[in-house]
Coordinates of C-alpha atoms and ligand atoms in Angstrom, one line a residue:
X1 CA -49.2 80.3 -9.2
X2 CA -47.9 77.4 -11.4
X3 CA -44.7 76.0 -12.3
X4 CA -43.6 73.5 -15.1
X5 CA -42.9 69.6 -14.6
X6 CA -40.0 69.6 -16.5
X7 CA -37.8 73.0 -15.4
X8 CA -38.1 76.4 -17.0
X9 CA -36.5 77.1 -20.9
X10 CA -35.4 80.6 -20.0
X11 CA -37.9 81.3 -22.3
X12 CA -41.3 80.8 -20.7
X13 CA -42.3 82.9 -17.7
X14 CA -41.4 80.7 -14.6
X15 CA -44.2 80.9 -12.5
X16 CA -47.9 82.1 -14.3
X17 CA -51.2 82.2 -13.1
X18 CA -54.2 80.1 -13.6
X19 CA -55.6 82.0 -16.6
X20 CA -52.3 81.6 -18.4
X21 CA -52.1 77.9 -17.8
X22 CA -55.4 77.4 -19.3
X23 CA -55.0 79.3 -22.3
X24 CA -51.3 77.9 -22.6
X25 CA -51.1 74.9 -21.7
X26 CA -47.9 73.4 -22.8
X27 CA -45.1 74.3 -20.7
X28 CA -41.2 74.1 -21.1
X29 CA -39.3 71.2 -22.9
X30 CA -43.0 69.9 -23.4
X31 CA -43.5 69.6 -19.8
X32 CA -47.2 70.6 -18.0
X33 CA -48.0 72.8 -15.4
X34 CA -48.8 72.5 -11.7
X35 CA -49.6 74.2 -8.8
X36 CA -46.5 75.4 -7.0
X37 CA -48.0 74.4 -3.7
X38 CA -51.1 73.0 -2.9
X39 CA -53.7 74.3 -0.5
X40 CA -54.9 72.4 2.7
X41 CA -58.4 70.4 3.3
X42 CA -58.1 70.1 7.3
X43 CA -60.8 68.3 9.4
X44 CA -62.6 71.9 9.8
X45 CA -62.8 72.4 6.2
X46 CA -64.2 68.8 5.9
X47 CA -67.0 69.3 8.7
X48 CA -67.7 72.5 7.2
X49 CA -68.1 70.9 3.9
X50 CA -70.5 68.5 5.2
X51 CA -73.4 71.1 5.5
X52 CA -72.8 72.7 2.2
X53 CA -74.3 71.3 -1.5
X54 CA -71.7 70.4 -4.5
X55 CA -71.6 74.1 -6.2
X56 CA -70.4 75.2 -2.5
X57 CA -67.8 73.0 -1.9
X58 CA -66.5 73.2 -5.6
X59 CA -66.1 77.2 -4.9
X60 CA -64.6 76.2 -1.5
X61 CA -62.1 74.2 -2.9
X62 CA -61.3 76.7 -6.2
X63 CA -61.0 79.7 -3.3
X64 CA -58.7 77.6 -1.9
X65 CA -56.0 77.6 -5.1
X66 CA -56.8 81.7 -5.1
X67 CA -56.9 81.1 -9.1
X68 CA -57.3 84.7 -10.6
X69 CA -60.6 84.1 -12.1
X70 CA -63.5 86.3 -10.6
X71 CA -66.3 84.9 -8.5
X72 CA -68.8 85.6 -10.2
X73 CA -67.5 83.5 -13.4
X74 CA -66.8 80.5 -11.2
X75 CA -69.9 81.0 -10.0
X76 CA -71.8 80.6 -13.6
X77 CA -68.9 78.2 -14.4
X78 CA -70.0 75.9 -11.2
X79 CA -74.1 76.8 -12.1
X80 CA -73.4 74.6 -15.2
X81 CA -73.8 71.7 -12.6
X82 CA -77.7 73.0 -12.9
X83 CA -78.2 71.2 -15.8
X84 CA -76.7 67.6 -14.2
X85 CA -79.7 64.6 -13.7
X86 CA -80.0 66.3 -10.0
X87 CA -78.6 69.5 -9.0
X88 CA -78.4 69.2 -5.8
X89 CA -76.1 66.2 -6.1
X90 CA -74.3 66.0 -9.8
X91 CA -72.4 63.2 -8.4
X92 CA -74.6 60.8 -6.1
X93 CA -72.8 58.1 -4.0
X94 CA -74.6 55.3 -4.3
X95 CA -74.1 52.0 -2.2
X96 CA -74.1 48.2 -3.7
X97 CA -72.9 46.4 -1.6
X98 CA -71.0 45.8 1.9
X99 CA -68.4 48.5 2.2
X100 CA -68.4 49.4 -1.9
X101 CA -70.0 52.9 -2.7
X102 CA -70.3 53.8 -6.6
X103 CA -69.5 57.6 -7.1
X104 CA -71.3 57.8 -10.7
X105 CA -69.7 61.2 -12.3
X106 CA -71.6 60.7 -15.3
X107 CA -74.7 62.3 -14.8
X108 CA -73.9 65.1 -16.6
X109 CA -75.2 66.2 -20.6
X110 CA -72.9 63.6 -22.4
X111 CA -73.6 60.8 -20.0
X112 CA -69.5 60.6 -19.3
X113 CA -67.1 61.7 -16.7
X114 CA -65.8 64.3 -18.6
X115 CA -69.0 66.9 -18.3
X116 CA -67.7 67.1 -14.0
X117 CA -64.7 69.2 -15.8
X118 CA -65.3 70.4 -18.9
X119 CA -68.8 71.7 -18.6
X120 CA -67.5 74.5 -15.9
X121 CA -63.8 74.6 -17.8
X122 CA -65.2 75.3 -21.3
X123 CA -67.4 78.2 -19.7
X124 CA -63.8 79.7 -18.1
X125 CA -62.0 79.2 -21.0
X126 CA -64.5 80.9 -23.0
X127 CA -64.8 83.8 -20.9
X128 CA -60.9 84.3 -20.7
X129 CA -60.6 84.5 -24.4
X130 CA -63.4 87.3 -25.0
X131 CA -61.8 88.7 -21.7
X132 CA -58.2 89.3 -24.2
X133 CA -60.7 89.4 -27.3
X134 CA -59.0 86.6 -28.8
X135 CA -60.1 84.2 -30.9
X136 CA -59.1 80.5 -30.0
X137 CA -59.1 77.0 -32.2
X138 CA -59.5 74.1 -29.9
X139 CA -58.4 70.9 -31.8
X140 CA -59.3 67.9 -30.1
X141 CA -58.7 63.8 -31.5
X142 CA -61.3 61.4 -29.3
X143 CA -61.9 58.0 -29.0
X144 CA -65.3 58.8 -28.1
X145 CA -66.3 60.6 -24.4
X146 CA -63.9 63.4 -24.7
X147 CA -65.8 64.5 -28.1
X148 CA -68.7 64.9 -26.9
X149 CA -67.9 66.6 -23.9
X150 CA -65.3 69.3 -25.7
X151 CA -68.4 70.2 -28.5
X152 CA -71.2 70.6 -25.7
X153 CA -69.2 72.4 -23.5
X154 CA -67.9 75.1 -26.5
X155 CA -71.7 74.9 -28.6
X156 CA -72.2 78.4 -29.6
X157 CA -69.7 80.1 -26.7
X158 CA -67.9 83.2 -28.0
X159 CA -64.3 83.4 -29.1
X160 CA -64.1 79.7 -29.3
X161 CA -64.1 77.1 -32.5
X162 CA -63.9 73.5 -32.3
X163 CA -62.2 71.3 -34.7
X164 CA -63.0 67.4 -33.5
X165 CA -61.2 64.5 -35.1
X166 CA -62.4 60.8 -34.5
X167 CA -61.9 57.5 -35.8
X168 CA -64.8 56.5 -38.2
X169 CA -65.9 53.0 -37.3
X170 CA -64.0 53.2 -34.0
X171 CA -66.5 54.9 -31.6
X172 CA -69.6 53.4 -30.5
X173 CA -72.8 54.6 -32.4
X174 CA -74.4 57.0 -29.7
X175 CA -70.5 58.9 -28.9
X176 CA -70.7 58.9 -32.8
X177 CA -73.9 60.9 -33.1
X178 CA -73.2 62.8 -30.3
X179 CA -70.6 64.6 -32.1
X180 CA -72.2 64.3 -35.4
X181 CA -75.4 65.9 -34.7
X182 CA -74.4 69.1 -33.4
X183 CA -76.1 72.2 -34.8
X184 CA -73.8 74.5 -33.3
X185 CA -72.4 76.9 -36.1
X186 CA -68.5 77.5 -34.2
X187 CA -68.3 73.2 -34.4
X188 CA -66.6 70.7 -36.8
X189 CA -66.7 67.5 -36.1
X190 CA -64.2 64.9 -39.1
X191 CA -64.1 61.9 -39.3
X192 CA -61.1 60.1 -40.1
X193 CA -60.3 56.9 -41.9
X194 CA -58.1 55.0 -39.6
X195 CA -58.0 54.2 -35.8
X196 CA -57.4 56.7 -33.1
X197 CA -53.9 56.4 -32.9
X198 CA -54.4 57.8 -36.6
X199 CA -56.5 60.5 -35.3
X200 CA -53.7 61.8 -32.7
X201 CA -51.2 61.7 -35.0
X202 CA -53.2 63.7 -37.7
X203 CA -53.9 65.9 -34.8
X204 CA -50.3 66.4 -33.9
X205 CA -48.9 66.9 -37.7
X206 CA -51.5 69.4 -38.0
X207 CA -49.8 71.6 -34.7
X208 CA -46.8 71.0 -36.1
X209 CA -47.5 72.1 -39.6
X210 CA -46.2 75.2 -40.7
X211 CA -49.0 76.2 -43.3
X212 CA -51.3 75.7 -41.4
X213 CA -49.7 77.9 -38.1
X214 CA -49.2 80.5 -40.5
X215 CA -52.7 80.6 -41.6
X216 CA -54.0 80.6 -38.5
X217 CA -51.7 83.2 -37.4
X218 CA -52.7 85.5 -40.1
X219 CA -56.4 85.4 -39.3
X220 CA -55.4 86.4 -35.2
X221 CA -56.8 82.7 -34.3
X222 CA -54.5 80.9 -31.7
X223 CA -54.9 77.4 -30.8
X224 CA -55.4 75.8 -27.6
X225 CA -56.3 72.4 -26.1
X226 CA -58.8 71.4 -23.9
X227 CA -57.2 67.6 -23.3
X228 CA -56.4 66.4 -19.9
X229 CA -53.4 67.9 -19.3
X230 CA -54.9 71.4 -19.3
X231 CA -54.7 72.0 -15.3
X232 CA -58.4 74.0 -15.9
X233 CA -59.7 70.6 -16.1
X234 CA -57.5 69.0 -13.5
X235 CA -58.8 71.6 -10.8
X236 CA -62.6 70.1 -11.1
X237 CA -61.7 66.7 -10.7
X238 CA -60.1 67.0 -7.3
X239 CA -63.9 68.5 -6.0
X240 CA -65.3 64.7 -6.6
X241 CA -63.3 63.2 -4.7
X242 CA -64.0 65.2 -1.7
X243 CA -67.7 65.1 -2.1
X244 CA -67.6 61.8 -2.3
X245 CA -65.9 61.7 1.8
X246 CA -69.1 64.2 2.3
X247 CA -71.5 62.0 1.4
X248 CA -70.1 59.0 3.2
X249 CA -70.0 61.7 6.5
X250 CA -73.9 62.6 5.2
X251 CA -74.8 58.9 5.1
X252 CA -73.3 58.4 8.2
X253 CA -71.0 55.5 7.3
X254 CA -67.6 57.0 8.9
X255 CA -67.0 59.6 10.8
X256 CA -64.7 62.8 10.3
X257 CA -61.1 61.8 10.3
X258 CA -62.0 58.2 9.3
X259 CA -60.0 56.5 6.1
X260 CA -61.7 55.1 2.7
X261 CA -60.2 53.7 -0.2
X262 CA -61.0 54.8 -4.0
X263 CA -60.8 53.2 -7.1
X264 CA -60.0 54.8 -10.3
X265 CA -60.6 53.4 -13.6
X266 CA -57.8 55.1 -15.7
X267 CA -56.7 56.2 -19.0
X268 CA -54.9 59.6 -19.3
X269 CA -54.4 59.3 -15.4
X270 CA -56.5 63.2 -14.9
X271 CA -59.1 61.2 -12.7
X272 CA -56.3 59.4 -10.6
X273 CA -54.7 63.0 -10.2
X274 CA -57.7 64.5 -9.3
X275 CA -57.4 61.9 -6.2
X276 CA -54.2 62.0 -5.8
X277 CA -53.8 66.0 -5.1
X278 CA -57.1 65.6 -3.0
X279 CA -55.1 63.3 -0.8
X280 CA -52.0 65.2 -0.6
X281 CA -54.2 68.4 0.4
X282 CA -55.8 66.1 3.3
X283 CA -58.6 64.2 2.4
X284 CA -58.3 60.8 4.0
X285 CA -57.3 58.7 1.1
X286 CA -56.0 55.0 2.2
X287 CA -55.0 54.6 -0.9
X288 CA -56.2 55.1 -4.7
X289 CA -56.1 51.9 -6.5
X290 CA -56.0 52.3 -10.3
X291 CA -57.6 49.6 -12.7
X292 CA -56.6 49.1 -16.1
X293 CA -57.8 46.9 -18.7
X294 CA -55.0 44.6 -20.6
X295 CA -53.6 47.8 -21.8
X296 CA -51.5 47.5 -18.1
X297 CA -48.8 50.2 -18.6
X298 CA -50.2 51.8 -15.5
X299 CA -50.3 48.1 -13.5
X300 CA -46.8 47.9 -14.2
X301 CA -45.6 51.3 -13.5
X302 CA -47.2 51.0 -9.7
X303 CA -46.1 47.4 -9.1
X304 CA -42.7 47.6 -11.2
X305 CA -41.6 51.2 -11.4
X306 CA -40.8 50.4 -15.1
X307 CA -42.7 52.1 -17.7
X308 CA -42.1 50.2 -20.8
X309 CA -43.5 50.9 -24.4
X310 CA -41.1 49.6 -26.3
X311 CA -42.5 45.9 -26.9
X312 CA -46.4 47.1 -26.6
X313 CA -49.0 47.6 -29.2
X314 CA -52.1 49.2 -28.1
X315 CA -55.1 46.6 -27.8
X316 CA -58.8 47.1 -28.6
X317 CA -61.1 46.2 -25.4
X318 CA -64.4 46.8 -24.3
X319 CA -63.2 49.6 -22.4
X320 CA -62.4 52.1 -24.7
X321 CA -61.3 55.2 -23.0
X322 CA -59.1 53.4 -21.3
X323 CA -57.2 51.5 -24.3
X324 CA -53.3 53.8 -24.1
X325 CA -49.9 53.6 -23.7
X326 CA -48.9 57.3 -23.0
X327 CA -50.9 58.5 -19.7
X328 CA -49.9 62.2 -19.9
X329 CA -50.8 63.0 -15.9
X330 CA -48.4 60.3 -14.6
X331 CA -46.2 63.2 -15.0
X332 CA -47.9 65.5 -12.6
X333 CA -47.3 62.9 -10.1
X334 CA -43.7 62.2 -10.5
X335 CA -42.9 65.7 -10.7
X336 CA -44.8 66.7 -7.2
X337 CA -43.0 63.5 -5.9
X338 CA -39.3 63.7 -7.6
X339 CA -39.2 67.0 -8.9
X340 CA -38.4 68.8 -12.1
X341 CA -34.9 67.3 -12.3
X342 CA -35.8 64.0 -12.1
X343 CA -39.4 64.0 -14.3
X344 CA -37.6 65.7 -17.3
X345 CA -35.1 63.1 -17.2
X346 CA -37.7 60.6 -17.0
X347 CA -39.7 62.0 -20.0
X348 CA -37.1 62.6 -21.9
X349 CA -36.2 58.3 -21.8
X350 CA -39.8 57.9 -22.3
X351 CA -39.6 60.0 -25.5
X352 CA -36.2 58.7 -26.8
X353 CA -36.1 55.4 -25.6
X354 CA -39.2 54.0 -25.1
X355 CA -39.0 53.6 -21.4
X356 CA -38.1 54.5 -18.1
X357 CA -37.2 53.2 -14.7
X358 CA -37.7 54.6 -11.6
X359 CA -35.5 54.0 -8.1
X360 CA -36.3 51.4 -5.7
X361 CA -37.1 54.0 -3.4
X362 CA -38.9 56.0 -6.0
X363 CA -41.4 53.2 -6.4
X364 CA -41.9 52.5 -2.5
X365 CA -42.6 56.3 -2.2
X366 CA -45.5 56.1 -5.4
X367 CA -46.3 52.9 -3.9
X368 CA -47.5 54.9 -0.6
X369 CA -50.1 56.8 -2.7
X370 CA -51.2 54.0 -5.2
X371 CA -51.8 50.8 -5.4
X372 CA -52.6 49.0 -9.5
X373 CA -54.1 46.4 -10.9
X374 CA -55.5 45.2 -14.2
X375 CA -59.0 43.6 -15.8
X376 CA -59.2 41.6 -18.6
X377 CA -62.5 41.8 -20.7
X378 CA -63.7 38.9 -20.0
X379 CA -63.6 39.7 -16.3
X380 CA -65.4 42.9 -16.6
X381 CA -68.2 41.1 -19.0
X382 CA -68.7 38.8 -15.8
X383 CA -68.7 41.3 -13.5
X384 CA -71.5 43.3 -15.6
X385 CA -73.7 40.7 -15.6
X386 CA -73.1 39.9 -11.4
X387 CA -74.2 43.0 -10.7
X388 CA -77.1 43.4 -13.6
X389 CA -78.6 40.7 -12.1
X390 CA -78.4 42.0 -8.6
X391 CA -79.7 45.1 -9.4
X392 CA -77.0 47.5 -10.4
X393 CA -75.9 48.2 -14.2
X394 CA -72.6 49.5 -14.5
X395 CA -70.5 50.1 -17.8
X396 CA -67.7 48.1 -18.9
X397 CA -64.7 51.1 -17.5
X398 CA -66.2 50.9 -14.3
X399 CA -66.5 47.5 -14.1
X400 CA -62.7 47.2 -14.5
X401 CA -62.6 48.2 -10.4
X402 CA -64.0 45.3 -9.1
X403 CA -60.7 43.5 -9.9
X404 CA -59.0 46.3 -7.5
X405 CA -62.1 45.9 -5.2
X406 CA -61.4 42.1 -4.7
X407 CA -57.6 41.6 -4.9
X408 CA -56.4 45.3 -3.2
X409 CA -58.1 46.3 -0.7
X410 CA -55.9 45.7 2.0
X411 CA -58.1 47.1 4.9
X412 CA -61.6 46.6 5.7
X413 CA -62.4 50.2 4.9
X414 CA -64.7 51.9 2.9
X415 CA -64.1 51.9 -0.7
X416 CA -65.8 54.4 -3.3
X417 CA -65.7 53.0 -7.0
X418 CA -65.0 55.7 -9.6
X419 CA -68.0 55.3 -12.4
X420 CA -66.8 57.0 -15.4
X421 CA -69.9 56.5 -17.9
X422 CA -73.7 55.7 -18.0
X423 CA -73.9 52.1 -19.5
X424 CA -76.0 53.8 -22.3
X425 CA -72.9 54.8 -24.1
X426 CA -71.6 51.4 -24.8
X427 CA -75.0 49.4 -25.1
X428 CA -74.1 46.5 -27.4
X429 CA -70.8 45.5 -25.3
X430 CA -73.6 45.8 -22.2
X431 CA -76.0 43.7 -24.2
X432 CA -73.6 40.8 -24.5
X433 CA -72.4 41.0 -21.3
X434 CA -75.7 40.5 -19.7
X435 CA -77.1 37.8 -22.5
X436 CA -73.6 36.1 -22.3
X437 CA -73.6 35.9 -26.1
X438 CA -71.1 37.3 -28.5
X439 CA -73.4 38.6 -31.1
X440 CA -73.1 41.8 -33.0
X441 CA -75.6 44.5 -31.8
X442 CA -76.3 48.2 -33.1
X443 CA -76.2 50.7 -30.3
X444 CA -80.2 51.0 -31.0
X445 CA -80.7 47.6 -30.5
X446 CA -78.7 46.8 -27.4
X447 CA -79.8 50.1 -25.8
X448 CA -83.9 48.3 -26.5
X449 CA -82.6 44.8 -25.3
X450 CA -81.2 46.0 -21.7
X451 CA -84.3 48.3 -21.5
X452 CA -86.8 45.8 -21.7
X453 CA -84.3 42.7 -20.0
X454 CA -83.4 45.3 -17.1
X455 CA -86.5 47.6 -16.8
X456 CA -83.7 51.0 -16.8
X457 CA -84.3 53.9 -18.5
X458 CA -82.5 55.6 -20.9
X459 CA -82.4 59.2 -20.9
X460 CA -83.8 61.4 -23.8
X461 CA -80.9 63.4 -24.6
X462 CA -79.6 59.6 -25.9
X463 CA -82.5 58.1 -27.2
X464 CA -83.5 61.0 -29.1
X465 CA -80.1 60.6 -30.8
X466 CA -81.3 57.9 -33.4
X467 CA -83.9 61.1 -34.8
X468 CA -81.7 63.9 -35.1
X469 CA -80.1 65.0 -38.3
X470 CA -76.9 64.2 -38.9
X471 CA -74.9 67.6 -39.8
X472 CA -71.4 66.2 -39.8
X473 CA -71.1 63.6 -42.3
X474 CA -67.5 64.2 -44.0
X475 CA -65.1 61.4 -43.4
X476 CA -61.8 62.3 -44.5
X477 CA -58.5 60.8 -45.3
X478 CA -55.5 62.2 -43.3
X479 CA -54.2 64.4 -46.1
X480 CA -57.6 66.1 -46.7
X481 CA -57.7 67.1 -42.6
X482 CA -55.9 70.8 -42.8
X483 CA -58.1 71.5 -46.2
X484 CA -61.0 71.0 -44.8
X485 CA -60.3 72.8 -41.7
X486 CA -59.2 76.1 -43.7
X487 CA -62.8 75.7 -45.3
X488 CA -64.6 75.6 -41.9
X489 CA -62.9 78.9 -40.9
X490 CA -63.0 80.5 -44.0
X491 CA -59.4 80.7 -44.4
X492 CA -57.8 80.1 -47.9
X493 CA -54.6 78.5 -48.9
X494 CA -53.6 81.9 -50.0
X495 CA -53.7 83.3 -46.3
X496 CA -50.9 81.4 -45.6
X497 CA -48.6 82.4 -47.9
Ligands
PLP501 C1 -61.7 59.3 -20.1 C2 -62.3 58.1 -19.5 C3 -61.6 57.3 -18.6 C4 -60.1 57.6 -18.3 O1 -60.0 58.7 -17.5 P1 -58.6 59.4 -17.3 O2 -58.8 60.6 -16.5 O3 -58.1 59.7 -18.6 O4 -57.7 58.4 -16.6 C5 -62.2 56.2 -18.0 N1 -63.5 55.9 -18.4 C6 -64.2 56.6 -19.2 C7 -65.6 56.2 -19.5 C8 -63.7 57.7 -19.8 O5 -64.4 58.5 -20.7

């Protein structure tokens, strides 16, 4: 069962199952849910484990929460892994160098992390909602992986419509086309003039707006989400983590019981969490050292205990997906650690005042789980093109970690690198990185300049990108958003009265 980080309302049911938390998301006074206690990985779970393929372990691990979803739909949920660059291994651990082991989770259909959970969450979700035959709206704002990732996942699935918002100008060409390009009849995909800060808050006046509620309402549509903190994605990304222990066990570099380190390059902090309840249900975890870019809220919060907005602007890097100030699964982690008391307090001087402090002792006790540290651009430019030149390519997010590999690792243990996109998806930032120039590159070009420097292939589903039709072209101005929504769903401004 699940509970809520931030207490109970009186109003909410205290304690719901898995299905419930998917479809409902937000919990009490704003607050998200977790599971009420987490199941145990033990030494014979991990021996076990080391025999079985990544669709095993996956149902292993989701047996272990006892979620109320049958077997047979996790079962086509987790087949979705099928369709990865190898299914036998959807997340291969590949070693560069000494005692640093890449785990690259973006083999999947949109080339980002974001397939290792959504792909099997969007097949749940959808089978949930025709399950209750209810009709659901997923709006979703993206500064460019999580859009592609939410419109594959949902293409054509029953019961389910997509309304994506993203920043035009502020995505890189191929996350652009991604979205733009998809035939799929249950999809819209908006631009929106303005950054993606602009694109979240369009999103959030629309769930707030009344008219548009009440028009949804009327039509028996409910909205849901399928961001981060929706624990139906949360669930996936703790199965990673584990495999990646299994295939350092497979390849024979430690044996059962023995500790690594991981590195997480983080945004909304769902990848950390993924770790971090891996480690609390037994995996060996040293530690899990988080990299940021310059956007350092997350640096500070593990080496400070302050989390501080209050003087911050958000700044454009090279590492998109990574560029935020409010990382909505820090709360998971507070409230497993301090409890609900504590994390609504916490929250609630986030939201009013900008900032909050934890305890000395508070710190030391998240300090015995993570460790923080943050790249600048110009660091992870170098690092790109070290690496390029020895043989691996690595995007700009991952190559934030090498500033955690080199400056945190306290042990000489082994340490497994979170990749969080395929280098294809940010080709002109690639492109000077390796040519050490500063020049400005379309996505075509770039992705032909480190093919023919590098000799690496890039997949079809992205080149063929360039060819395909474009079938989203509306960019809109924030006003326009809930208009043109009501004309994707048919709905008129009269059903809202
Ligand atoms: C989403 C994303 C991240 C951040 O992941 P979180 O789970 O939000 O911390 C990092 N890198 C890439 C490429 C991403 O798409």
């Amino acid at each position: 069962m699940f509970i809520e980080t931030r207490g109970n309302d009186g109003i909410k049911p205290q304690r719901v199952p898995f299905s419930f938390a998917i479809l409902n998301p937000s919990a009490s006074f704003g607050g998200l849910y977790i599971p009420e206690k987490l199941p145990t990985i033990d030494s014979t779970f991990l021996e076990q484990a080391s025999h079985k393929s990544y669709k095993e372990i996956t149902l292993d691990i989701l047996k272990l929460f006892k979620i109320d979803i049958e077997e047979d739909v996790l079962q086509k949920a987790v087949d979705l892994y099928d369709g990865f660059d190898d299914a036998n291994e959807p997340t291969p651990l590949v070693p560069i160098k000494n005692d640093l082991y890449v785990n690259e989770l973006y083999h999947g259909p949109t080339r980002a992390f974001k397939d290792m959970a959504l792909q099997p969450f969007g097949y749940i979700l959808s089978h949930l909602a025709q399950n209750i035959d209810q009709q659901y709206l997923i709006l979703a704002a993206t500064s460019g992986d999580t859009g592609p990732a939410t419109l594959d996942t949902f293409a054509n699935k029953p019961n389910i419509k997509v309304v994506c918002l993203y920043p035009d100008g502020g995505t890189s060409d191929v996350q652009r086309l991604q979205m733009t390009t998809q035939k799929s009849k249950n999809l819209k995909i908006l631009g929106i003039h303005g950054n993606f800060d602009d694109a979240q808050s369009a999103l959030k006046t629309l769930l707030a707006s009344s008219s548009f509620n009440e028009a949804l309402t009327c039509k028996g549509i409910k909205l849901s989400a399928a961001n981060s903190v929706n624990f139906g994605r949360i669930i996936f990304q703790i199965v990673y983590h584990v495999y990646a222990y299994i295939a350092l066990l497979k390849q024979k570099k430690i044996t059962l019981g023995d500790p690594f380190y991981t590195i997480v390059p983080s945004g909304n902090f769902g990848n950390a969490l993924g770790a971090y309840y891996a480690k609390k249900m037994g995996l060996p975890i040293e530690k899990i050292l988080i990299a940021s870019n310059i956007n350092n809220i997350l640096t500070d919060l593990i080496t400070t205990g302050k989390y501080d907005v209050r003087h911050r602007t958000l700044l454009q890097t090279t590492s998109p997906a990574m560029d935020i100030l409010i990382s909505s699964n820090v709360e998971r982690v507070l409230c497993d650690k301090f409890g609900t008391t504590r994390t609504k307090e916490l929250m609630e001087s986030l939201k009013n005042d900008k900032v909050y402090a934890l305890t000395r002792e508070e710190l030391a006790t998240l300090r015995e789980d993570f460790d923080a540290v943050f790249c600048d651009d110009t660091f992870a430019k170098e690092t790109i093109k070290t690496f390029a030149q020895e043989g691996y390519v690595m995007d700009p997010h991952t190559a934030t970690c090498l500033k955690a590999y080199e400056t945190l690792k306290a042990k000489p243990l082994p340490c497994v690198l979170c990749s969080t996109a395929e280098w294809t998806k940010f080709a002109p930032t690639m492109l000077n990185a390796i040519k050490n120039d500063t020049l400005t590159y379309t996505d075509k070009e770039a992705l032909e300049g480190i093919h023919q420097t590098l000799h690496v292939t890039i997949p079809a589903s992205i080149a063929s990108l360039f060819d395909e039709p474009i079938i989203h072209d509306d960019v809109v101005f924030k006003e326009d958003i809930e208009a043109t929504i009501f004309d994707f769903l048919n709905l008129t401004c009269k059903d809202a009265q």
